[in-house]
mmCIF file with all atom_site columns, C-alpha atoms in Angstrom:
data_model
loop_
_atom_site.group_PDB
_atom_site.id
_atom_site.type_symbol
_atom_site.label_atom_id
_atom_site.label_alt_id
_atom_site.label_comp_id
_atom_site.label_asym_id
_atom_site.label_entity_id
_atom_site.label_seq_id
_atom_site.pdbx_PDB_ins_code
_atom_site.Cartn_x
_atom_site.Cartn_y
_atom_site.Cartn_z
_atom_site.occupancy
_atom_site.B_iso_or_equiv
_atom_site.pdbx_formal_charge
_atom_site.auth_seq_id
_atom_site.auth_comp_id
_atom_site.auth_asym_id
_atom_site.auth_atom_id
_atom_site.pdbx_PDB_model_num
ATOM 1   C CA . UNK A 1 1   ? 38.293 72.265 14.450 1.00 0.00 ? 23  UNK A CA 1
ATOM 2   C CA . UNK A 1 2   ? 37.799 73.620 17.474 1.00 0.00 ? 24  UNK A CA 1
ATOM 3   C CA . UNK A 1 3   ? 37.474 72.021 21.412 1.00 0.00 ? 25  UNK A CA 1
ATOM 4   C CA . UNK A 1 4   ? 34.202 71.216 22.516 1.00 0.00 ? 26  UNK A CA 1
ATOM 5   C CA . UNK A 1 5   ? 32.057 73.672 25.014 1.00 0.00 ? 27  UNK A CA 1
ATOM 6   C CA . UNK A 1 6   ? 33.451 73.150 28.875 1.00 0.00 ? 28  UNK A CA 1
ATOM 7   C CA . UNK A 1 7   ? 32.091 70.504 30.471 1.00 0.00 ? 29  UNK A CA 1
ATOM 8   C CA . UNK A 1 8   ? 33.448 71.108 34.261 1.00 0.00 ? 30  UNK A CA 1
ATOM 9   C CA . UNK A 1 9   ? 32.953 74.421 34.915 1.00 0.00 ? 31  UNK A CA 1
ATOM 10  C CA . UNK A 1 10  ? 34.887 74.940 38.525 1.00 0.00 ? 32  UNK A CA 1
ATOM 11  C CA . UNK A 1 11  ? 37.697 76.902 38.986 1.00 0.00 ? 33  UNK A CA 1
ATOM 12  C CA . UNK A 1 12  ? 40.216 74.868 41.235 1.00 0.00 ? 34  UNK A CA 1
ATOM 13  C CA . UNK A 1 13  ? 39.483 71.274 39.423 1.00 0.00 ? 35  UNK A CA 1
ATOM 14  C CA . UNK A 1 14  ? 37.906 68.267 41.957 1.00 0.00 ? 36  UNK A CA 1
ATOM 15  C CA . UNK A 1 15  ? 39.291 64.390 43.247 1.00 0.00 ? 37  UNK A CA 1
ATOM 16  C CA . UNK A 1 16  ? 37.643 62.588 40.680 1.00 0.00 ? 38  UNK A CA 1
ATOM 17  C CA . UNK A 1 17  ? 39.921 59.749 38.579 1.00 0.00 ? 39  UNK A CA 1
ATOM 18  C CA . UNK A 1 18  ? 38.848 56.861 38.971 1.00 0.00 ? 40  UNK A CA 1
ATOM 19  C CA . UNK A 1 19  ? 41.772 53.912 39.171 1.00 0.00 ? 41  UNK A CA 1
ATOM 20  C CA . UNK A 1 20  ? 41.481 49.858 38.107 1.00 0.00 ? 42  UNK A CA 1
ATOM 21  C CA . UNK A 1 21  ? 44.211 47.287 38.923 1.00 0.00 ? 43  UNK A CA 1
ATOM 22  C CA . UNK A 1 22  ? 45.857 45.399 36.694 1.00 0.00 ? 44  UNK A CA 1
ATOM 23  C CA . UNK A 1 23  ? 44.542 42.397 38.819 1.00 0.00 ? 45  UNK A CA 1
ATOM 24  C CA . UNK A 1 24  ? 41.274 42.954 38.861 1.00 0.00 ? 46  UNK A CA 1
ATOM 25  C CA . UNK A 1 25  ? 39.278 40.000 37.582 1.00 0.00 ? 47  UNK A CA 1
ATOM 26  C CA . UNK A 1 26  ? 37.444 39.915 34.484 1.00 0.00 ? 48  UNK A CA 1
ATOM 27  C CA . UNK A 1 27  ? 33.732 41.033 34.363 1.00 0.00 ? 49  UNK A CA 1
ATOM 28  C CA . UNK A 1 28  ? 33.044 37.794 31.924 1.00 0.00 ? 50  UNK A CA 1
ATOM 29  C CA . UNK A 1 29  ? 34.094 34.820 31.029 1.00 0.00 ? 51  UNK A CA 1
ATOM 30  C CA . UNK A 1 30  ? 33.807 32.836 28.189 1.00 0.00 ? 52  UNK A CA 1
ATOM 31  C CA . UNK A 1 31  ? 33.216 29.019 28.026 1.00 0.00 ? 53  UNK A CA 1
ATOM 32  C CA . UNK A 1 32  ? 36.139 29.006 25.235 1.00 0.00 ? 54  UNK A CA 1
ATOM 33  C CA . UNK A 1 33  ? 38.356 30.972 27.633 1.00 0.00 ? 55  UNK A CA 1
ATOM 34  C CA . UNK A 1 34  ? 37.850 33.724 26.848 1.00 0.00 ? 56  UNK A CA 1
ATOM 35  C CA . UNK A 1 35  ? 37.657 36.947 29.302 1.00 0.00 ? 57  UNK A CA 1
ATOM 36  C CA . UNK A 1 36  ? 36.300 40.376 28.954 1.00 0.00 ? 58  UNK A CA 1
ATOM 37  C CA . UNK A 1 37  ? 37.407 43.183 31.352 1.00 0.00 ? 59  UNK A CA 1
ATOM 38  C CA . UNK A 1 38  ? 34.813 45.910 31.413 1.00 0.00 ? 60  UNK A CA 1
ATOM 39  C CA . UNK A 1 39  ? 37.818 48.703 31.944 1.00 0.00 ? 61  UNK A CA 1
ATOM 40  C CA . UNK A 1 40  ? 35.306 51.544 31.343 1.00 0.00 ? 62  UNK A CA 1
ATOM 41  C CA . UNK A 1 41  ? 31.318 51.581 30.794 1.00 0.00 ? 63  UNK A CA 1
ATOM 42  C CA . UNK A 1 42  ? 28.959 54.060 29.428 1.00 0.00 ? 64  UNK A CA 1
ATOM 43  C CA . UNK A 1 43  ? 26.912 54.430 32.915 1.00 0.00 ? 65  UNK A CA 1
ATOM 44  C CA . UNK A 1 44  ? 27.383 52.525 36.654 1.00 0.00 ? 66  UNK A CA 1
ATOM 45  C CA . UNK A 1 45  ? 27.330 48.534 36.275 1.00 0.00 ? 67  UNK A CA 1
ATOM 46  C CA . UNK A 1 46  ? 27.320 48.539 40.652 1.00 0.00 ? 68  UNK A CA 1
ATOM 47  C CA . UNK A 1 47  ? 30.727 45.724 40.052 1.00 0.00 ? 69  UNK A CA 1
ATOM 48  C CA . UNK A 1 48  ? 33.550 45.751 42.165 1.00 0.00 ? 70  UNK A CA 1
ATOM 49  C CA . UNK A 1 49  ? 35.807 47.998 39.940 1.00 0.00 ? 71  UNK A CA 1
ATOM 50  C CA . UNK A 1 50  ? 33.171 49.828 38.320 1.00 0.00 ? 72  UNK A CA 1
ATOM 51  C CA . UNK A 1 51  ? 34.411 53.015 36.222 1.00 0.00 ? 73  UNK A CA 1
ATOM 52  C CA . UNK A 1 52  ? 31.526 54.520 34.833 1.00 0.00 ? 74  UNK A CA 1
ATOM 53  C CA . UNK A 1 53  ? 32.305 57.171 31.988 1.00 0.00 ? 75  UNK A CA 1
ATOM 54  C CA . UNK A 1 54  ? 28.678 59.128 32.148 1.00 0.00 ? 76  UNK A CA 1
ATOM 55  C CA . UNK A 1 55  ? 27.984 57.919 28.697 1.00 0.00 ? 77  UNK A CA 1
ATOM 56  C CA . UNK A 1 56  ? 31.516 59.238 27.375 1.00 0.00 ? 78  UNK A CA 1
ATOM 57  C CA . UNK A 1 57  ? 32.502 56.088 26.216 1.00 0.00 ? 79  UNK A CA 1
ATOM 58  C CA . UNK A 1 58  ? 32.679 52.432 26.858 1.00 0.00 ? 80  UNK A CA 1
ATOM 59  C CA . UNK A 1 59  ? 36.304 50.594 27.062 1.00 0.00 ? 81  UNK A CA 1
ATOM 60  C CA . UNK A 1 60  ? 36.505 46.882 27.116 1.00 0.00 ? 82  UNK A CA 1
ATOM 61  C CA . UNK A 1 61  ? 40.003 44.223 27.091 1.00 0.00 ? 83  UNK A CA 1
ATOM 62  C CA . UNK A 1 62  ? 39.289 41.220 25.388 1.00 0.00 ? 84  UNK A CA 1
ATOM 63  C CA . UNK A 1 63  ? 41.699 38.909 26.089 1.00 0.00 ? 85  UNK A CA 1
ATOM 64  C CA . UNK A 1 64  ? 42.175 35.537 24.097 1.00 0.00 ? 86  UNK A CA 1
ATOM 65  C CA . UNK A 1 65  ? 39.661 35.188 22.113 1.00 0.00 ? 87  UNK A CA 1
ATOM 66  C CA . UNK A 1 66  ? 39.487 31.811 20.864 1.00 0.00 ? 88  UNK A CA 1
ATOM 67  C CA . UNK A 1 67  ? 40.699 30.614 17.319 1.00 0.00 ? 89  UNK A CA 1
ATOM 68  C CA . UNK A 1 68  ? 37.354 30.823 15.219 1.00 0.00 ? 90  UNK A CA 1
ATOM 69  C CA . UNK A 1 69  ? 35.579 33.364 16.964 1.00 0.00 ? 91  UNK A CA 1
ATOM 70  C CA . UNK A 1 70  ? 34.238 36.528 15.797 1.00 0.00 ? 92  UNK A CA 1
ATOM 71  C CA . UNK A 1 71  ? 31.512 37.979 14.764 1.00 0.00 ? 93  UNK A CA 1
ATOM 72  C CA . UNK A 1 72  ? 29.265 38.268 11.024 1.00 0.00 ? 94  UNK A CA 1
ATOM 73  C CA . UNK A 1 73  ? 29.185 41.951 9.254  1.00 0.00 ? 95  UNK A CA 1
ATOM 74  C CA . UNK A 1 74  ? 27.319 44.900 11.009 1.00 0.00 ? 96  UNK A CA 1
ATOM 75  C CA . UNK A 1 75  ? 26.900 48.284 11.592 1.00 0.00 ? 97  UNK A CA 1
ATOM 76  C CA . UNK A 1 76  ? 25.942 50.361 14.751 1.00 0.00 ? 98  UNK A CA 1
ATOM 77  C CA . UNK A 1 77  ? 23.674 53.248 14.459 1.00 0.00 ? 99  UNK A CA 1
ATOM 78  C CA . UNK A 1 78  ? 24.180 55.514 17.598 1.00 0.00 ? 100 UNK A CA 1
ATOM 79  C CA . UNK A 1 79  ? 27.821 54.828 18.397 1.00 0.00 ? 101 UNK A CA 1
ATOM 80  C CA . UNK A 1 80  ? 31.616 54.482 16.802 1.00 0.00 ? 102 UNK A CA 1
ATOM 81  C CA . UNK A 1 81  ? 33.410 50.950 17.681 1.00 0.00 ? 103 UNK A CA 1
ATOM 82  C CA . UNK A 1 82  ? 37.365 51.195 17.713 1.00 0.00 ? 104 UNK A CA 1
ATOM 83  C CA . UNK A 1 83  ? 39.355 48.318 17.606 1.00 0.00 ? 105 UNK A CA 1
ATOM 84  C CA . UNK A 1 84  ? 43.064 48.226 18.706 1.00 0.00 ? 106 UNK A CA 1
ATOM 85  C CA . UNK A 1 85  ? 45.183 44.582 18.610 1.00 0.00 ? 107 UNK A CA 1
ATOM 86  C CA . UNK A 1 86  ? 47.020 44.309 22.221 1.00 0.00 ? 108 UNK A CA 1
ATOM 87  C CA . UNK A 1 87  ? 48.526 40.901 21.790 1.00 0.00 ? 109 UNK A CA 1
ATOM 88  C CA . UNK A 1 88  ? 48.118 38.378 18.662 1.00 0.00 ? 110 UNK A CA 1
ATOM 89  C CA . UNK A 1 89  ? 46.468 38.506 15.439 1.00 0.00 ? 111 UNK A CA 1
ATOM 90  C CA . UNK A 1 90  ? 42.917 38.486 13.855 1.00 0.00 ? 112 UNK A CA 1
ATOM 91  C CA . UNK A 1 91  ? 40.912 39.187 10.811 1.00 0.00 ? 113 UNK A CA 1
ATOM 92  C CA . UNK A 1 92  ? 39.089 42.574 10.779 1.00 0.00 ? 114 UNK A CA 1
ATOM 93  C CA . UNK A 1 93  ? 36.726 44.032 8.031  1.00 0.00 ? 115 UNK A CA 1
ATOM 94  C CA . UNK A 1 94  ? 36.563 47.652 7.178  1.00 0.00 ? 116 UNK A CA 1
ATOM 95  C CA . UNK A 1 95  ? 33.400 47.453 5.054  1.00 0.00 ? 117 UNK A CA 1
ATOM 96  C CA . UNK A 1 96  ? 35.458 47.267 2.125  1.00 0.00 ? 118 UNK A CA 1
ATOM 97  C CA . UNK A 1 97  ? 37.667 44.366 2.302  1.00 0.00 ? 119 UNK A CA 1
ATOM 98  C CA . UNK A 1 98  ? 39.655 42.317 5.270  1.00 0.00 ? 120 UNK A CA 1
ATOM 99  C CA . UNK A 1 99  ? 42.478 43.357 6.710  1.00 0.00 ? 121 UNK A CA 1
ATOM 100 C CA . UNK A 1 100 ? 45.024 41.291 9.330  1.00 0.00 ? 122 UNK A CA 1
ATOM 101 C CA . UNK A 1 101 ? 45.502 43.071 12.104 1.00 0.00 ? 123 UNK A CA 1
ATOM 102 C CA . UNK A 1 102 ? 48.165 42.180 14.566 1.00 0.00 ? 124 UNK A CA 1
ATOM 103 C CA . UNK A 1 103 ? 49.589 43.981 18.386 1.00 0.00 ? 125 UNK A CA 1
ATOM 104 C CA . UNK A 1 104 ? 49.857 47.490 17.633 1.00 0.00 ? 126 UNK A CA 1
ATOM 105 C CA . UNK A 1 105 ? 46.982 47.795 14.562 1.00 0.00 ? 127 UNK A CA 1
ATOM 106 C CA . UNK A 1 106 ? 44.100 50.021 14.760 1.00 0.00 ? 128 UNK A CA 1
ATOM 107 C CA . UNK A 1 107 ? 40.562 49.828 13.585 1.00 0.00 ? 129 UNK A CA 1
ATOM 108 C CA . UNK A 1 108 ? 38.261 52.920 14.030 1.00 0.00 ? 130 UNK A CA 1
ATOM 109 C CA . UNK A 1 109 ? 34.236 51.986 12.543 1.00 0.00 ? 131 UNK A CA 1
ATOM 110 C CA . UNK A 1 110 ? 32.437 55.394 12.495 1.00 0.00 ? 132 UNK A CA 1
ATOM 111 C CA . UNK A 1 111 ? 28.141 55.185 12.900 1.00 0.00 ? 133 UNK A CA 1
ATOM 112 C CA . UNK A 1 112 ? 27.028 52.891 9.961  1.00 0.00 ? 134 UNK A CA 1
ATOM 113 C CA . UNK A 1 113 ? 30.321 52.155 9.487  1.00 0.00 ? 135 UNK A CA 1
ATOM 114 C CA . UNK A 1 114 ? 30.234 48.164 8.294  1.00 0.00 ? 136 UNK A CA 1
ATOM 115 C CA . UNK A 1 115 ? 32.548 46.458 10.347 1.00 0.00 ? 137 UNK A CA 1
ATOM 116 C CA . UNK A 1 116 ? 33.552 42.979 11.452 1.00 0.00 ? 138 UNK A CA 1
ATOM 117 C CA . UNK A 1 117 ? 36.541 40.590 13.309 1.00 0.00 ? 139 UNK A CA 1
ATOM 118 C CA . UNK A 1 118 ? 37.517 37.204 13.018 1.00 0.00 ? 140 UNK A CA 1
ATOM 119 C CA . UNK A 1 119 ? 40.282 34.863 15.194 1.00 0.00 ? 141 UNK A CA 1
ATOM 120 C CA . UNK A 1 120 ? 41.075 33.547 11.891 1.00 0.00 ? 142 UNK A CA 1
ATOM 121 C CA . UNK A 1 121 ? 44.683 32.459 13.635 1.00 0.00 ? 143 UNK A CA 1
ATOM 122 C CA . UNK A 1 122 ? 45.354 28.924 15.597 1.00 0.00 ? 144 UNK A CA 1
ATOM 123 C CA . UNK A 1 123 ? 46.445 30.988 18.603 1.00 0.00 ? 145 UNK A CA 1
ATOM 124 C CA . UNK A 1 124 ? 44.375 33.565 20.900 1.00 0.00 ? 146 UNK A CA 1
ATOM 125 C CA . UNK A 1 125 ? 44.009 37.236 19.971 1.00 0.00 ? 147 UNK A CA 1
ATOM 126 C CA . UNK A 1 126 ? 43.603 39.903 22.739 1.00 0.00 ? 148 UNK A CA 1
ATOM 127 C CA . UNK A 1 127 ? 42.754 43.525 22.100 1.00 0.00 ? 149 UNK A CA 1
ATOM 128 C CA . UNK A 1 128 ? 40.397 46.608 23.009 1.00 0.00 ? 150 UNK A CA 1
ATOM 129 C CA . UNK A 1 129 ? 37.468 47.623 22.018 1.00 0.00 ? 151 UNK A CA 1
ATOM 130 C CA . UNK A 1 130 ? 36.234 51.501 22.493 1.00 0.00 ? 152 UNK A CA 1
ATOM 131 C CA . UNK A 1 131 ? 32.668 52.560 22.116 1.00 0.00 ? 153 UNK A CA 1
ATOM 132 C CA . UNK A 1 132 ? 31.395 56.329 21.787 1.00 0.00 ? 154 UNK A CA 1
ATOM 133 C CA . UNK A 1 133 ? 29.028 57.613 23.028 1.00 0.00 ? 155 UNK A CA 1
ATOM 134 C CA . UNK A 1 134 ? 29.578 54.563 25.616 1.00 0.00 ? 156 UNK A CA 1
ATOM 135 C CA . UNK A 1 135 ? 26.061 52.266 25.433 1.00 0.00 ? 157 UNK A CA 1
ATOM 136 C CA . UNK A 1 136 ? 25.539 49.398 27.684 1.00 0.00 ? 158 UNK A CA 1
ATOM 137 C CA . UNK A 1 137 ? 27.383 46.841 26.020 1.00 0.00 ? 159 UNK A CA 1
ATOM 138 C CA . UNK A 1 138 ? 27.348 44.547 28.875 1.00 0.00 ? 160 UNK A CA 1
ATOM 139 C CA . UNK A 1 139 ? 23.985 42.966 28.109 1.00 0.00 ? 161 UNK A CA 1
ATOM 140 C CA . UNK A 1 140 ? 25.377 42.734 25.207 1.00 0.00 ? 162 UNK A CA 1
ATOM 141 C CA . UNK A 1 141 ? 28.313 40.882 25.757 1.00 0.00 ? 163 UNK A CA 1
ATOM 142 C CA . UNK A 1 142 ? 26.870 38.767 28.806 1.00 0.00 ? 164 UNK A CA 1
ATOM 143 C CA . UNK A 1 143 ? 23.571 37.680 26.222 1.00 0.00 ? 165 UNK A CA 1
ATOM 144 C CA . UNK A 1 144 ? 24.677 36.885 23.034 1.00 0.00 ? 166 UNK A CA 1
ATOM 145 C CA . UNK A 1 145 ? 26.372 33.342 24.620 1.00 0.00 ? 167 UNK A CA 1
ATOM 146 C CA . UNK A 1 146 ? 22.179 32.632 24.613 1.00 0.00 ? 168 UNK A CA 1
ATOM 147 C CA . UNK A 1 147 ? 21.207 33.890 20.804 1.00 0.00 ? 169 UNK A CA 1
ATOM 148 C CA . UNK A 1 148 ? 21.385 30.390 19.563 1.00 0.00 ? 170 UNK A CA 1
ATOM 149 C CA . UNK A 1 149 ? 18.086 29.524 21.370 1.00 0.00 ? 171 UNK A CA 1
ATOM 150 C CA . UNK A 1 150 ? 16.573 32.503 20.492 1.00 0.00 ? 172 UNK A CA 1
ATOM 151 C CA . UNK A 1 151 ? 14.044 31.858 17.518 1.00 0.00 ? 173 UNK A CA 1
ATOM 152 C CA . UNK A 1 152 ? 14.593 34.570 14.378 1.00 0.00 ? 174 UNK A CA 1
ATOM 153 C CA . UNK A 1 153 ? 12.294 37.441 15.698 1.00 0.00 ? 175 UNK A CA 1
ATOM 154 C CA . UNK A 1 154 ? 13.473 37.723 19.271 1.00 0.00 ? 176 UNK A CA 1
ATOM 155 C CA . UNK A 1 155 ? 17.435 37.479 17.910 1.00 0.00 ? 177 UNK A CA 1
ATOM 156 C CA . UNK A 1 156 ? 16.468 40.554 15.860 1.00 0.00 ? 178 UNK A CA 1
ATOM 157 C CA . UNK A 1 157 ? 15.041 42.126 18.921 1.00 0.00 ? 179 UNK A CA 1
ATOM 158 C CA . UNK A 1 158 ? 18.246 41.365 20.799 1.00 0.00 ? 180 UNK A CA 1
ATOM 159 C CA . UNK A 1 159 ? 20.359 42.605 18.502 1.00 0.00 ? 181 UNK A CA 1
ATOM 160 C CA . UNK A 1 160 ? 18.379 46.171 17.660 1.00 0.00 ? 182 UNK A CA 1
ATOM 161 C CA . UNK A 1 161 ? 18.329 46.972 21.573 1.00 0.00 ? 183 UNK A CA 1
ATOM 162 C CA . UNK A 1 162 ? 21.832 46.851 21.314 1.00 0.00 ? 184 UNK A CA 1
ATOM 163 C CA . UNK A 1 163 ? 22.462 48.747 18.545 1.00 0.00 ? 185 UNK A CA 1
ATOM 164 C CA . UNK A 1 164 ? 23.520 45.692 16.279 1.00 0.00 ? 186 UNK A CA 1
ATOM 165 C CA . UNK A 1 165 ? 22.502 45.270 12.971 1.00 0.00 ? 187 UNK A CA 1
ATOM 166 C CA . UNK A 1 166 ? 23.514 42.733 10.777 1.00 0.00 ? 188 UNK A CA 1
ATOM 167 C CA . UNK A 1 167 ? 23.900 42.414 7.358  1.00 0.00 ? 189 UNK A CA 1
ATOM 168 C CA . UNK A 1 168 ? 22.857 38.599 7.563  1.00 0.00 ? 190 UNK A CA 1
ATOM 169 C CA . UNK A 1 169 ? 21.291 37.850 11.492 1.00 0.00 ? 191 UNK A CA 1
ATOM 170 C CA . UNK A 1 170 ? 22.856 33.936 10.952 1.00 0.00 ? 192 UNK A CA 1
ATOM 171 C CA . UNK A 1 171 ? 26.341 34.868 10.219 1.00 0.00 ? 193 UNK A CA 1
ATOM 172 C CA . UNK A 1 172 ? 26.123 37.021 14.088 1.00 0.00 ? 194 UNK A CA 1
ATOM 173 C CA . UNK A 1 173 ? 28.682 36.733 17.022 1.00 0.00 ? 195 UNK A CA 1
ATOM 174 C CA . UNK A 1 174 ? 30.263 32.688 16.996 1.00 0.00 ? 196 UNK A CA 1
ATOM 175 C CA . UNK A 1 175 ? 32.154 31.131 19.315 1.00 0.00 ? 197 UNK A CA 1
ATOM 176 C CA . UNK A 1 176 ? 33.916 29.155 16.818 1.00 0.00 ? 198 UNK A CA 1
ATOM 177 C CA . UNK A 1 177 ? 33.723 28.011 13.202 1.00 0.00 ? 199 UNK A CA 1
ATOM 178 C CA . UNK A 1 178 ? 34.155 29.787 10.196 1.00 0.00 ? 200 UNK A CA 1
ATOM 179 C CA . UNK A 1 179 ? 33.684 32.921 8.519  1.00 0.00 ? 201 UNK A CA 1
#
């Protein structure tokens, strides 16, 4: 394997990192608590600490997610999801069987990879979640706390624009409750 073609193609490099706080605010929050910091997204969001990637990849901190939540079996078609534990422990499927994961543990779901996580403890479970190439996740994340109302046909529409297909559209992204 070799590296990829150049992608900068200056001579002297350029000033362009881009830096986010440690306390910068969460992006979204979660009636249950729980908060999602949008560390880095696929393209410009125009939020305070915005780090866009150019489509590189999405990063996102979840941090305590409640006990109960998670999300039914899927698969993504145009991107990889990587999952690594950063404090606590949940319930995370490989396609093949489930797995606990606890701080330290790594998850990487290739396209059409099945995949899925559950907060199968009584306590929070914080970790991140890496995306590439990085989509728009953030409609994502910020809608599907409204799928409930949606009626069958426009949840499937939700879920296909963002990439999420399920292997049973009831047993989606929950709150709470059980596997």
């Amino acid at each position: 394997m070799s590296y990829p073609p150049d992608r900068y193609r200056g001579d002297a490099g350029e000033i362009s990192a881009s830096f986010r706080p440690a306390d910068a605010d969460p992006e979204l929050v979660n009636p249950p608590g729980t908060r999602t910091y949008y560390l880095a997204t696929g393209k410009p969001t125009g939020r305070t600490h915005d780090i866009a990637t150019g489509g590189d990849f999405g990063l996102y901190h979840v941090v305590d997610l409640a006990p109960g939540a998670g999300t039914g079996t899927h698969f993504h078609k145009a991107m990889s999801e990587s999952f690594f534990v950063t404090d606590g422990s949940m319930q995370v499927y490989d396609g093949a069987k489930w797995r606990e994961a606890t701080k330290g543990d790594f998850l990487y779901v290739p396209p059409g990879g099945l995949h899925s996580f559950y907060n199968e403890s009584d306590e929070p479970v914080s970790f991140l979640m890496l995306f590439a190439p990085g989509a728009p996740r953030e409609g994502y994340f910020e809608g599907v706390g409204h799928i409930a109302a949606l009626g069958d046909a426009e949840r499937e529409r939700f879920f296909v624009e963002h990439d999420s297909y399920f292997t049973d559209l009831r047993s989606g992204p929950k709150v709470g409750g059980s596997r």
